[in-house]
CSV table of C-alpha atoms and ligand atoms in Angstrom, one decimal:
chain,number,residue,atom,x,y,z
X,66,UNK,CA,7.1,-0.6,-24.5
X,67,UNK,CA,10.9,-0.4,-24.1
X,68,UNK,CA,12.1,-1.3,-20.7
X,69,UNK,CA,15.1,0.1,-18.8
X,70,UNK,CA,16.6,-3.4,-18.3
X,71,UNK,CA,15.2,-3.9,-14.8
X,72,UNK,CA,12.9,-6.8,-14.1
X,73,UNK,CA,10.4,-7.1,-11.2
X,74,UNK,CA,8.5,-10.0,-9.8
X,75,UNK,CA,5.2,-9.1,-8.1
X,76,UNK,CA,3.5,-12.0,-6.2
X,77,UNK,CA,-0.3,-12.2,-6.3
X,78,UNK,CA,-0.3,-9.7,-9.2
X,79,UNK,CA,-3.4,-11.1,-10.9
X,80,UNK,CA,-5.7,-8.6,-9.0
X,81,UNK,CA,-5.9,-6.0,-6.3
X,82,UNK,CA,-2.9,-3.9,-5.1
X,83,UNK,CA,-0.4,-6.4,-6.7
X,84,UNK,CA,-1.9,-5.9,-10.2
X,85,UNK,CA,-1.7,-2.2,-9.8
X,86,UNK,CA,1.9,-2.3,-8.5
X,87,UNK,CA,2.8,-4.3,-11.6
X,88,UNK,CA,1.1,-1.7,-13.8
X,89,UNK,CA,2.9,1.2,-12.1
X,90,UNK,CA,6.3,-0.5,-12.3
X,91,UNK,CA,5.6,-1.4,-15.9
X,92,UNK,CA,4.7,2.3,-16.7
X,93,UNK,CA,8.0,3.2,-15.1
X,94,UNK,CA,9.8,1.1,-17.7
X,95,UNK,CA,10.4,-2.1,-15.7
X,96,UNK,CA,9.6,-5.5,-17.2
X,97,UNK,CA,7.1,-7.2,-14.8
X,98,UNK,CA,6.5,-10.8,-14.0
X,99,UNK,CA,2.9,-11.4,-12.9
X,100,UNK,CA,3.2,-14.0,-10.1
X,101,UNK,CA,-0.2,-15.8,-9.9
X,102,UNK,CA,-1.1,-19.3,-8.7
X,103,UNK,CA,-4.0,-19.6,-11.2
X,104,UNK,CA,-2.7,-19.8,-14.8
X,105,UNK,CA,-5.8,-18.3,-16.4
X,106,UNK,CA,-6.1,-15.4,-14.0
X,107,UNK,CA,-2.3,-14.8,-14.4
X,108,UNK,CA,-2.5,-14.8,-18.2
X,109,UNK,CA,-5.5,-12.5,-18.3
X,110,UNK,CA,-3.8,-10.1,-15.9
X,111,UNK,CA,-0.6,-10.0,-17.9
X,112,UNK,CA,-2.5,-9.6,-21.2
X,113,UNK,CA,-4.3,-6.7,-19.8
X,114,UNK,CA,-1.1,-4.9,-18.9
X,115,UNK,CA,0.5,-5.8,-22.3
X,116,UNK,CA,-2.5,-4.1,-24.0
X,117,UNK,CA,-1.4,-0.9,-22.2
X,118,UNK,CA,2.1,-1.3,-23.7
X,119,UNK,CA,3.7,-2.8,-20.6
X,120,UNK,CA,6.2,-5.6,-20.8
X,121,UNK,CA,4.4,-8.1,-18.6
X,122,UNK,CA,4.2,-11.9,-18.5
X,123,UNK,CA,2.6,-14.4,-16.2
X,124,UNK,CA,4.8,-16.6,-14.1
X,125,UNK,CA,3.2,-19.5,-12.2
X,126,UNK,CA,3.7,-19.0,-8.4
X,127,UNK,CA,1.8,-20.4,-5.5
X,128,UNK,CA,3.2,-19.4,-2.1
X,129,UNK,CA,1.9,-22.6,-0.5
X,130,UNK,CA,3.7,-24.8,-3.1
X,131,UNK,CA,7.5,-24.8,-2.7
X,132,UNK,CA,8.1,-26.5,-6.0
X,133,UNK,CA,6.3,-23.8,-7.9
X,134,UNK,CA,8.4,-21.2,-6.1
X,135,UNK,CA,11.7,-23.0,-7.0
X,136,UNK,CA,10.5,-23.4,-10.6
X,137,UNK,CA,9.7,-19.7,-10.8
X,138,UNK,CA,13.3,-18.9,-9.5
X,139,UNK,CA,14.8,-21.3,-12.1
X,140,UNK,CA,12.7,-19.6,-14.9
X,141,UNK,CA,13.7,-16.1,-13.9
X,142,UNK,CA,17.4,-17.2,-13.6
X,143,UNK,CA,17.3,-18.7,-17.1
X,144,UNK,CA,15.5,-15.9,-18.8
X,145,UNK,CA,17.0,-12.8,-17.0
X,146,UNK,CA,19.9,-14.0,-14.8
X,147,UNK,CA,18.9,-11.5,-12.1
X,148,UNK,CA,15.9,-10.0,-10.3
X,149,UNK,CA,16.0,-6.2,-9.7
X,150,UNK,CA,12.7,-5.9,-7.7
X,151,UNK,CA,10.8,-8.4,-5.6
X,152,UNK,CA,7.4,-7.2,-4.4
X,153,UNK,CA,6.1,-9.7,-1.8
X,154,UNK,CA,2.4,-8.7,-2.2
X,155,UNK,CA,0.4,-12.0,-2.1
X,156,UNK,CA,-1.5,-12.3,1.1
X,157,UNK,CA,-4.7,-13.5,2.6
X,158,UNK,CA,-7.2,-12.9,5.4
X,159,UNK,CA,-9.4,-15.6,6.8
X,160,UNK,CA,-13.1,-15.6,7.8
X,161,UNK,CA,-12.2,-17.8,10.9
X,162,UNK,CA,-9.7,-15.2,12.1
X,163,UNK,CA,-10.6,-13.0,15.1
X,164,UNK,CA,-9.6,-11.9,18.6
X,165,UNK,CA,-7.5,-14.5,20.5
X,166,UNK,CA,-10.4,-16.1,22.3
X,167,UNK,CA,-12.2,-16.7,19.0
X,168,UNK,CA,-9.6,-17.1,16.2
X,169,UNK,CA,-9.5,-20.7,14.8
X,170,UNK,CA,-6.3,-22.6,15.0
X,171,UNK,CA,-6.7,-23.7,11.4
X,172,UNK,CA,-7.2,-20.1,10.3
X,173,UNK,CA,-4.0,-19.1,12.1
X,174,UNK,CA,-2.1,-21.9,10.3
X,175,UNK,CA,-3.5,-20.9,6.9
X,176,UNK,CA,-2.7,-17.2,7.3
X,177,UNK,CA,0.8,-17.8,8.6
X,178,UNK,CA,1.5,-20.4,5.9
X,179,UNK,CA,0.8,-17.8,3.2
X,180,UNK,CA,1.6,-14.4,4.6
X,181,UNK,CA,4.8,-15.4,6.5
X,182,UNK,CA,6.1,-18.8,5.6
X,183,UNK,CA,5.3,-18.6,1.9
X,184,UNK,CA,6.6,-15.1,1.6
X,185,UNK,CA,9.9,-16.2,3.3
X,186,UNK,CA,10.1,-19.2,0.9
X,187,UNK,CA,9.7,-16.9,-2.1
X,188,UNK,CA,12.3,-14.4,-0.7
X,189,UNK,CA,14.8,-17.1,0.0
X,190,UNK,CA,14.4,-18.7,-3.5
X,191,UNK,CA,14.7,-15.3,-5.2
X,192,UNK,CA,17.5,-13.8,-3.1
X,193,UNK,CA,20.4,-15.2,-5.2
X,194,UNK,CA,18.9,-13.5,-8.2
X,195,UNK,CA,18.2,-10.2,-6.3
X,196,UNK,CA,21.8,-10.2,-5.2
X,197,UNK,CA,22.9,-10.4,-8.9
X,198,UNK,CA,21.0,-7.2,-9.7
X,199,UNK,CA,23.0,-3.9,-9.4
X,200,UNK,CA,20.7,-2.6,-6.7
X,201,UNK,CA,18.1,-5.1,-5.6
X,202,UNK,CA,14.9,-3.9,-4.0
X,203,UNK,CA,12.6,-6.1,-1.8
X,204,UNK,CA,9.3,-4.7,-0.8
X,205,UNK,CA,7.1,-6.6,1.7
X,206,UNK,CA,3.4,-5.6,1.7
X,207,UNK,CA,2.8,-5.3,5.4
X,208,UNK,CA,0.0,-3.7,7.2
X,209,UNK,CA,-0.2,-1.2,10.1
X,210,UNK,CA,-2.3,-4.0,11.7
X,211,UNK,CA,1.0,-5.8,12.1
X,212,UNK,CA,2.3,-3.1,14.5
X,213,UNK,CA,2.6,-4.5,18.0
X,214,UNK,CA,2.6,-1.0,19.4
X,215,UNK,CA,-0.7,0.0,17.6
X,216,UNK,CA,-2.5,-3.2,18.6
X,217,UNK,CA,-1.9,-2.2,22.2
X,218,UNK,CA,-2.8,1.5,21.7
X,219,UNK,CA,-6.6,2.2,22.3
X,220,UNK,CA,-6.1,5.6,20.6
X,221,UNK,CA,-4.9,4.1,17.4
X,222,UNK,CA,-7.3,4.0,14.4
X,223,UNK,CA,-6.2,0.4,13.8
X,224,UNK,CA,-7.0,-0.7,17.4
X,225,UNK,CA,-10.4,-2.0,16.6
X,226,UNK,CA,-9.1,-4.6,14.0
X,227,UNK,CA,-7.8,-7.2,16.5
X,228,UNK,CA,-7.3,-10.1,14.0
X,229,UNK,CA,-4.8,-12.4,15.7
X,230,UNK,CA,-3.8,-14.4,12.7
X,231,UNK,CA,-3.6,-11.6,10.1
X,232,UNK,CA,-2.0,-9.1,12.4
X,233,UNK,CA,0.6,-11.7,13.8
X,234,UNK,CA,1.4,-12.7,10.2
X,235,UNK,CA,2.3,-9.1,9.3
X,236,UNK,CA,4.3,-8.7,12.5
X,237,UNK,CA,6.2,-11.9,11.6
X,238,UNK,CA,6.7,-10.5,8.0
X,239,UNK,CA,8.1,-7.3,9.6
X,240,UNK,CA,10.7,-9.6,11.4
X,241,UNK,CA,11.7,-10.9,8.0
X,242,UNK,CA,12.2,-7.3,6.9
X,243,UNK,CA,14.4,-6.4,9.9
X,244,UNK,CA,16.5,-9.5,9.9
X,245,UNK,CA,17.0,-9.7,6.1
X,246,UNK,CA,17.8,-6.0,6.0
X,247,UNK,CA,20.5,-6.6,8.7
X,248,UNK,CA,21.8,-9.7,6.9
X,249,UNK,CA,22.2,-7.7,3.8
X,250,UNK,CA,23.7,-4.6,5.5
X,251,UNK,CA,26.7,-3.3,3.4
X,252,UNK,CA,25.2,-4.7,0.2
X,253,UNK,CA,23.2,-2.7,-2.4
X,254,UNK,CA,20.0,-4.7,-1.6
X,255,UNK,CA,17.3,-3.0,0.5
X,256,UNK,CA,14.3,-4.6,2.3
X,257,UNK,CA,11.4,-2.7,3.6
X,258,UNK,CA,7.9,-3.2,5.0
X,259,UNK,CA,5.3,-1.0,3.3
X,260,UNK,CA,1.8,-0.6,4.5
X,261,UNK,CA,-0.5,0.4,1.5
X,262,UNK,CA,-3.3,1.9,3.7
X,263,UNK,CA,-6.9,0.7,3.8
X,264,UNK,CA,-7.5,-0.2,0.1
X,265,UNK,CA,-10.8,-1.3,-1.6
X,266,UNK,CA,-10.0,-4.9,-2.7
X,267,UNK,CA,-11.4,-8.4,-2.4
X,268,UNK,CA,-9.3,-8.9,0.7
X,269,UNK,CA,-11.7,-6.7,2.8
X,270,UNK,CA,-14.9,-7.0,0.7
X,271,UNK,CA,-14.1,-3.6,-0.8
X,272,UNK,CA,-14.6,-1.8,2.4
X,273,UNK,CA,-11.4,0.2,2.2
X,274,UNK,CA,-11.3,3.9,1.4
X,275,UNK,CA,-8.3,4.1,-0.9
X,276,UNK,CA,-8.2,3.1,-4.6
X,277,UNK,CA,-5.7,0.5,-5.7
X,278,UNK,CA,-3.9,3.3,-7.6
X,279,UNK,CA,-3.4,5.1,-4.2
X,280,UNK,CA,-2.5,1.9,-2.3
X,281,UNK,CA,0.1,0.9,-4.9
X,282,UNK,CA,1.9,4.2,-4.8
X,283,UNK,CA,4.1,3.8,-1.7
X,284,UNK,CA,5.1,0.2,-2.4
X,285,UNK,CA,6.1,1.3,-5.9
X,286,UNK,CA,8.1,4.2,-4.5
X,287,UNK,CA,10.1,1.8,-2.3
X,288,UNK,CA,10.6,-0.6,-5.2
X,289,UNK,CA,12.0,2.2,-7.4
X,290,UNK,CA,14.3,3.7,-4.7
X,291,UNK,CA,17.5,5.1,-6.1
X,292,UNK,CA,21.1,5.2,-4.8
X,293,UNK,CA,20.1,6.8,-1.5
X,294,UNK,CA,17.7,4.0,-0.7
X,295,UNK,CA,16.7,3.2,2.9
X,296,UNK,CA,16.4,-0.3,4.3
X,297,UNK,CA,14.8,-2.0,7.3
X,298,UNK,CA,12.0,0.5,7.5
X,299,UNK,CA,8.3,0.0,8.3
X,300,UNK,CA,6.3,2.8,6.6
X,301,UNK,CA,2.9,3.9,5.6
X,302,UNK,CA,1.8,7.0,3.7
X,303,UNK,CA,2.9,10.0,5.8
X,304,UNK,CA,5.9,8.4,7.5
X,305,UNK,CA,7.2,5.5,9.6
X,306,UNK,CA,4.8,3.1,11.4
X,307,UNK,CA,5.7,2.1,14.9
X,308,UNK,CA,6.9,-1.6,15.2
P,44,NAP,P1,-6.4,-9.2,-2.9
P,44,NAP,O1,-7.1,-8.3,-3.8
P,44,NAP,O2,-7.2,-10.3,-2.2
P,44,NAP,O3,-5.2,-9.9,-3.7
P,44,NAP,C1,-4.4,-10.9,-3.0
P,44,NAP,C2,-3.6,-11.5,-4.1
P,44,NAP,O4,-2.7,-12.5,-3.4
P,44,NAP,C3,-4.3,-12.3,-5.1
P,44,NAP,O5,-3.7,-12.2,-6.4
P,44,NAP,C4,-4.3,-13.7,-4.7
P,44,NAP,O6,-4.4,-14.7,-5.7
P,44,NAP,C5,-2.9,-13.7,-4.1
P,44,NAP,N1,-2.6,-14.9,-3.3
P,44,NAP,C6,-3.2,-15.3,-2.1
P,44,NAP,N2,-2.7,-16.5,-1.7
P,44,NAP,C7,-1.8,-16.8,-2.6
P,44,NAP,C8,-0.9,-17.9,-2.7
P,44,NAP,N3,-0.9,-19.0,-1.8
P,44,NAP,N4,0.0,-18.0,-3.8
P,44,NAP,C9,0.0,-17.0,-4.7
P,44,NAP,N5,-0.8,-15.9,-4.6
P,44,NAP,C10,-1.7,-15.8,-3.6
P,44,NAP,O7,-5.7,-8.4,-1.7
P,44,NAP,P2,-5.0,-7.0,-1.7
P,44,NAP,O8,-5.8,-6.1,-0.8
P,44,NAP,O9,-4.6,-6.5,-3.0
P,44,NAP,O10,-3.7,-7.3,-0.8
P,44,NAP,C11,-2.4,-7.3,-1.3
P,44,NAP,C12,-1.4,-7.3,-0.2
P,44,NAP,O11,-1.6,-6.0,0.5
P,44,NAP,C13,-1.7,-8.4,0.9
P,44,NAP,O12,-0.4,-8.8,1.4
P,44,NAP,C14,-2.4,-7.7,2.0
P,44,NAP,O13,-2.2,-8.3,3.2
P,44,NAP,C15,-1.8,-6.3,1.9
P,44,NAP,N6,-2.6,-5.2,2.5
P,44,NAP,C16,-3.8,-4.9,2.0
P,44,NAP,C17,-4.6,-3.9,2.6
P,44,NAP,C18,-5.9,-3.5,2.1
P,44,NAP,O14,-6.5,-2.6,2.7
P,44,NAP,N7,-6.4,-4.1,1.0
P,44,NAP,C19,-4.1,-3.2,3.7
P,44,NAP,C20,-2.8,-3.6,4.2
P,44,NAP,C21,-2.1,-4.6,3.6
P,44,NAP,P3,-5.9,-15.4,-6.1
P,44,NAP,O15,-6.6,-14.4,-6.9
P,44,NAP,O16,-5.5,-16.6,-6.8
P,44,NAP,O17,-6.6,-15.6,-4.8
């Protein structure tokens, strides 16, 4: 497939929503880098997209390994000299997470390490390349569970899912969105938190009610925003999510 010259990195793109985001970006004519920590899973995922005519290649990337993050940034810099789209998709839940009286300390550390600290490390490493693109787009895969307001609202459909570690990690990710968006105010780079909805994936034992195709749609829309792009938003299908 011929690409339009844009290049995207999707973290955790070997499966789930990330893999589908990569597919939809590829179908839109963007060259996609399949960030995956496992080389075999990453190569298989990239091959599958290439068989559909998408310009996809695996790039080794483990959010808990800073050297792999810096190496990925060096590779993208050498091969492309810029990064048009960064989709921070990789994320985890943890079986030892739960309400505050139950959640294990180790689980909280593991979740924050990947969903917030690792995502920040990737973003920081890629930022110089994103700034070199004509109109960089950073999309953070957040969750409505990261909304402080909805966690305290018994009428919310999300109220029952009080997972301290996971929800706090997405609230922290939202802080990255707000602060980085402010830091980049006046530039052409945008940063947004997008909630994909409750999607059937390994993350939730396939209990979600949306397909990955449906879940990838809004993150892709924000990744492909044009000249009138918004920044610093927290959105889900249907509109803004309360912080
Ligand atoms: P998934 O199917 O479990 O996929 C998660 C991806 O993240 C996998 O590729 C996984 O790689 C990767 N990953 C995890 N830790 C990593 C690390 N340290 N380094 C690199 N990659 C890592 O989950 P999903 O449902 O597609 O979730 C994608 C994103 O959407 C997550 O940020 C999640 O929080 C968010 N989200 C999902 C839902 C939902 O309903 N599914 C709702 C709201 C938000 P491995 O295969 O190697 O484990």
